[in-house]
Coordinates of C-alpha atoms and ligand atoms in Angstrom, one line a residue:
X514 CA -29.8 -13.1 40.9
X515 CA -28.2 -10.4 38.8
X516 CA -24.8 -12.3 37.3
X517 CA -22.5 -9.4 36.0
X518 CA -20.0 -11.2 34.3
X519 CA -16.4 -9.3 33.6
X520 CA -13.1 -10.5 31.6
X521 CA -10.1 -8.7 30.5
X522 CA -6.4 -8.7 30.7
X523 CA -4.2 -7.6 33.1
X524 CA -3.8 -4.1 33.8
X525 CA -7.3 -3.4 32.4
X526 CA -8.7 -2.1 35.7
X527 CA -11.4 -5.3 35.8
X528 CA -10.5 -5.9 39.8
X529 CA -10.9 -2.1 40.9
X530 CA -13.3 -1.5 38.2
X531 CA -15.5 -4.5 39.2
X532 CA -15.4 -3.8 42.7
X533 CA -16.8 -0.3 42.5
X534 CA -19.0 -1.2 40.0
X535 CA -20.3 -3.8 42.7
X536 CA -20.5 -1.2 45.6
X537 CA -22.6 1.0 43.9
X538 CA -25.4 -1.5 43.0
X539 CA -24.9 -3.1 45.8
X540 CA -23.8 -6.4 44.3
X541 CA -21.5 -8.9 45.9
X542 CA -18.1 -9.0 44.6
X543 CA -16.4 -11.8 43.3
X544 CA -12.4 -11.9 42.1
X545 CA -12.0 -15.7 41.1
X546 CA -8.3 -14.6 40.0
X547 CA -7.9 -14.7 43.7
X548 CA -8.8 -18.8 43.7
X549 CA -6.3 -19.2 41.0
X550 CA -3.7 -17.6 43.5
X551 CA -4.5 -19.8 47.0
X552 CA -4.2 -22.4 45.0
X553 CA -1.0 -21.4 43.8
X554 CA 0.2 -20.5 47.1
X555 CA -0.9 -23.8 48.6
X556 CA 1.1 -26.0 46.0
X557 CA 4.0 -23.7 46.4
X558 CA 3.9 -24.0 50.4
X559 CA 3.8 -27.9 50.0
X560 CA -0.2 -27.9 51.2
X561 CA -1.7 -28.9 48.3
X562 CA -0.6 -31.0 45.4
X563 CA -2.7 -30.3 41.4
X564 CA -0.8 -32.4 39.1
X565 CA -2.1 -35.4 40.0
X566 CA -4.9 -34.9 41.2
X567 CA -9.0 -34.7 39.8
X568 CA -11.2 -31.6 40.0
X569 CA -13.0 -33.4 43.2
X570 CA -9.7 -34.7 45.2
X571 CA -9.1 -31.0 44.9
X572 CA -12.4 -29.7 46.0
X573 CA -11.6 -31.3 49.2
X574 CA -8.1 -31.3 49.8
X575 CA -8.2 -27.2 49.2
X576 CA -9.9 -25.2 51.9
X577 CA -10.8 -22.2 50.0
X578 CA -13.2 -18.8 51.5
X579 CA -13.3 -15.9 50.1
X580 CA -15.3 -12.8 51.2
X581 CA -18.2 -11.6 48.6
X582 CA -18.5 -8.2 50.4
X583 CA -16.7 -5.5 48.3
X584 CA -16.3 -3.2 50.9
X585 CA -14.5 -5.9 52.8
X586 CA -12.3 -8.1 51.0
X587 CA -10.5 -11.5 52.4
X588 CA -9.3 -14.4 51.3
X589 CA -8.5 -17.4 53.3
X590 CA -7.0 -21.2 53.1
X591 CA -8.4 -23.0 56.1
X592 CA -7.6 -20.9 59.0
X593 CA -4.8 -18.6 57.3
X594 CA -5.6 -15.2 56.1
X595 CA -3.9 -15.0 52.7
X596 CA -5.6 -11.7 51.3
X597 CA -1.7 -10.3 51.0
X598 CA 0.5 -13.6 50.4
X599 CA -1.8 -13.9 47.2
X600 CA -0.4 -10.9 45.9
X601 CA 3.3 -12.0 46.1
X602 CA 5.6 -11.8 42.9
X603 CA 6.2 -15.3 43.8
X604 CA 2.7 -16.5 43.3
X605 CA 2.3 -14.0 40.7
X606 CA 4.9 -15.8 38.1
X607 CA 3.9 -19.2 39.1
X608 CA 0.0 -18.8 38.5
X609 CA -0.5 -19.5 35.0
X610 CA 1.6 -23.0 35.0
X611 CA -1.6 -23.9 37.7
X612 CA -4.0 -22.2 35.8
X613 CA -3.2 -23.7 32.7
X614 CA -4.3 -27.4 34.0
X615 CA -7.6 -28.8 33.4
X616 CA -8.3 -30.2 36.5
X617 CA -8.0 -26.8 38.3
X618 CA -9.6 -25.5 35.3
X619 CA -12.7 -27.4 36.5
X620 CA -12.2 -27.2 39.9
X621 CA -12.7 -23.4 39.7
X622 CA -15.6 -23.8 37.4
X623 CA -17.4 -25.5 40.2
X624 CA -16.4 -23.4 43.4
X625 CA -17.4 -19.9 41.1
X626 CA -20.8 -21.6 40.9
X627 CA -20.7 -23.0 43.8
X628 CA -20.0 -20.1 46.2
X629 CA -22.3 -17.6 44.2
X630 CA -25.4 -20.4 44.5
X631 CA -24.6 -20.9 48.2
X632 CA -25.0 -16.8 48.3
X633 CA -28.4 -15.1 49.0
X634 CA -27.6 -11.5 47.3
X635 CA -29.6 -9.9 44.8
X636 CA -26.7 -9.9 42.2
X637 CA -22.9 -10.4 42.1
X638 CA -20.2 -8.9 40.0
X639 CA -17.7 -11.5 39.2
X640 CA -14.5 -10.9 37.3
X641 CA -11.6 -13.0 35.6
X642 CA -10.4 -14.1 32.3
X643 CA -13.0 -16.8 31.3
X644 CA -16.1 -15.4 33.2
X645 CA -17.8 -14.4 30.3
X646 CA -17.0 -17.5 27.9
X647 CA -16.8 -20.5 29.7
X648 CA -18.1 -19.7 33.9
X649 CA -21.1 -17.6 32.9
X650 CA -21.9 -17.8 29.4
X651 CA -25.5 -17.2 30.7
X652 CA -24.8 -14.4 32.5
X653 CA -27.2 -11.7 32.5
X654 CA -24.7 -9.1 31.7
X655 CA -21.6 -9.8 30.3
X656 CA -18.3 -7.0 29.7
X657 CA -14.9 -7.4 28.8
X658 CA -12.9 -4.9 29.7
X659 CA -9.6 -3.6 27.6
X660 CA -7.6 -0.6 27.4
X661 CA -4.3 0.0 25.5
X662 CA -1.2 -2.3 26.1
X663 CA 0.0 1.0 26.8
X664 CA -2.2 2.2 29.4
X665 CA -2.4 -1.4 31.0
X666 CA 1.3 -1.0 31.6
X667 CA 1.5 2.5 33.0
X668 CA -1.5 1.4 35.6
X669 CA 0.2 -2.2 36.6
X670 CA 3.3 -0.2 37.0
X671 CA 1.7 2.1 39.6
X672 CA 0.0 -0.8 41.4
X673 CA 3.4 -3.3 41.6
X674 CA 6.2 -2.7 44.6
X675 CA 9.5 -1.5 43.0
X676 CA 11.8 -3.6 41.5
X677 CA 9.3 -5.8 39.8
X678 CA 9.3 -6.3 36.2
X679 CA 6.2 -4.2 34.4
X680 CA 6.6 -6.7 31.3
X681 CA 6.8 -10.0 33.1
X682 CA 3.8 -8.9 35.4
X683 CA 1.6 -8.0 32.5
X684 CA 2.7 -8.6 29.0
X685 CA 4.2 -12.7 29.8
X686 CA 1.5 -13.1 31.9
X687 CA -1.2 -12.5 29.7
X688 CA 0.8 -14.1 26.2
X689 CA 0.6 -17.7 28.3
X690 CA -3.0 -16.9 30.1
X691 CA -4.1 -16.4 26.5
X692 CA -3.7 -19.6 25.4
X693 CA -5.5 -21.0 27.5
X694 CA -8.7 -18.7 27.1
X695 CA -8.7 -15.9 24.6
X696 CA -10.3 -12.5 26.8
X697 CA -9.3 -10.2 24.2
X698 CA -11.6 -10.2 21.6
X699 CA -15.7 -10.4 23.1
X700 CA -17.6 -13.5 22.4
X701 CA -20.8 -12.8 20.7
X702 CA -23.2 -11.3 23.3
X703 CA -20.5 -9.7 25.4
X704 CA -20.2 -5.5 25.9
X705 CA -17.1 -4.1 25.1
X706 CA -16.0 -1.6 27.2
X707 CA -12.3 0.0 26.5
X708 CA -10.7 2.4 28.9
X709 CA -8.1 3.5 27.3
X710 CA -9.6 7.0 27.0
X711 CA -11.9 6.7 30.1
X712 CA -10.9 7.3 33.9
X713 CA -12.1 5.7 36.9
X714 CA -15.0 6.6 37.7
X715 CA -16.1 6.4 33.4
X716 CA -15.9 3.1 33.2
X717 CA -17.5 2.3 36.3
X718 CA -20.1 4.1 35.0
X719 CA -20.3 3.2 31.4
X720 CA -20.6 -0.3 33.1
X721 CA -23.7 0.8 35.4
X722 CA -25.4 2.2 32.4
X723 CA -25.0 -1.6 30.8
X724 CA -26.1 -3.4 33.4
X725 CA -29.0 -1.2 33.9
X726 CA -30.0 -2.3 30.4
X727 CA -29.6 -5.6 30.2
Ligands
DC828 O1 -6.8 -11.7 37.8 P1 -5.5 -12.2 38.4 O2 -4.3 -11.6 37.9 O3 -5.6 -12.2 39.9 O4 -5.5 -13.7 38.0 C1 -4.5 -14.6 38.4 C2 -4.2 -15.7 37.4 O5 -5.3 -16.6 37.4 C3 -4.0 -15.2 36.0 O6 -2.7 -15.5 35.6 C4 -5.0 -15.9 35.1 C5 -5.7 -16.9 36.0 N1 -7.2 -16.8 36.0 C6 -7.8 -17.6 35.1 O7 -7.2 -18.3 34.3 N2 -9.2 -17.5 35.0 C7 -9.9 -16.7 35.9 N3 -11.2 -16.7 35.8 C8 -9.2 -15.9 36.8 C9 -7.8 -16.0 36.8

């Protein structure tokens, strides 16, 4: 299988980015940002409890699916359909304090491997901030994806419902995410690909072209 590995900060365009990049070649699609933010939304509905728990107690205590089709995207928590909860400001500034244990850390580690193995597709994009370091060092082709603070923030700001803080979203966010797992300078081995300057449909492009080469 054909692992395309993508990282980058907020705002860079990685979920979008990925996701078209995954359509064209017809690759699965994987967002394991999403993972990060059932879990979140479990813990903060009183379903699930982290803190004191090991990587396997939370293997099966969380009921995680998540769709690897990119033209049809879902995720789910046992029977609930949580593809718009996920996205809540409320699970949006409460992420990072999960994401920053290392039990969850290893948790996800495991269910990114494990749902991609238990997949019989001929590759798979999968995007997030530690895909290319720490998941899929091995990866056949690995990006990370910048752009401009600047940029990042205009793009976030078109994406978020009104009323939310741009900074918060993007700029916090991605300060505390950061020291957990640097993905803004490429390991060695990794593409860089910076949007600042390139649209859309550029960058998906410019990431074809690499995975056609590697
Ligand atoms: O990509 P996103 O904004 O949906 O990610 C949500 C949070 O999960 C983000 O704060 C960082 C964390 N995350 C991570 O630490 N490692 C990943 N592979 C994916 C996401």
């Amino acid at each position: 299988m054909h692992i395309v590995a993508i990282d980058g900060p907020a705002g860079s365009g990685k979920s979008s980015v990925s996701r078209a990049v995954a359509k064209q070649l017809r690759f699965g699609y994987l967002d394991t940002g999403a993972a990060y933010r059932a879990l979140t939304w479990a813990v903060l509905a009183g379903e699930l409890e982290v803190s004191t728990q090991s990587s396997e107690e939370i293997a099966e205590n969380f009921a995680y699916s998540i769709s690897l089709d990119p033209e049809d995207y879902w995720v789910r928590v046992g029977n609930s359909d949580l593809t718009y909860e996920i996205r809540l400001a409320s699970v949006g500034q409460a992420v990072s304090e999960f994401a920053s244990l290392p039990q969850v850390r290893q948790y996800m580690h495991w269910l990114t491997h494990n749902l991609i193995s238990t997949s019989s597709l001929p590759g798979i994009v999968v995007e997030g901030r530690d895909i290319t370091t720490v998941v899929f060092p091995e990866a056949k082709t690995r990006i990370l994806l910048t752009a401009s603070e600047e940029v990042r923030l205009e793009r976030r700001s078109a994406e978020l419902p009104e009323g939310t803080s741009i900074a918060d979203q993007v700029t916090k966010r991605d300060q505390i995410d950061s020291r957990v797992v640097d993905f803004r300078v490429p390991a060695p081995g990794v593409h860089l690909v910076d949007s600042t300057e390139l649209d859309f449909d550029s960058t998906v492009e410019a990431i074809i072209a690499l995975v056609a080469k590697d």
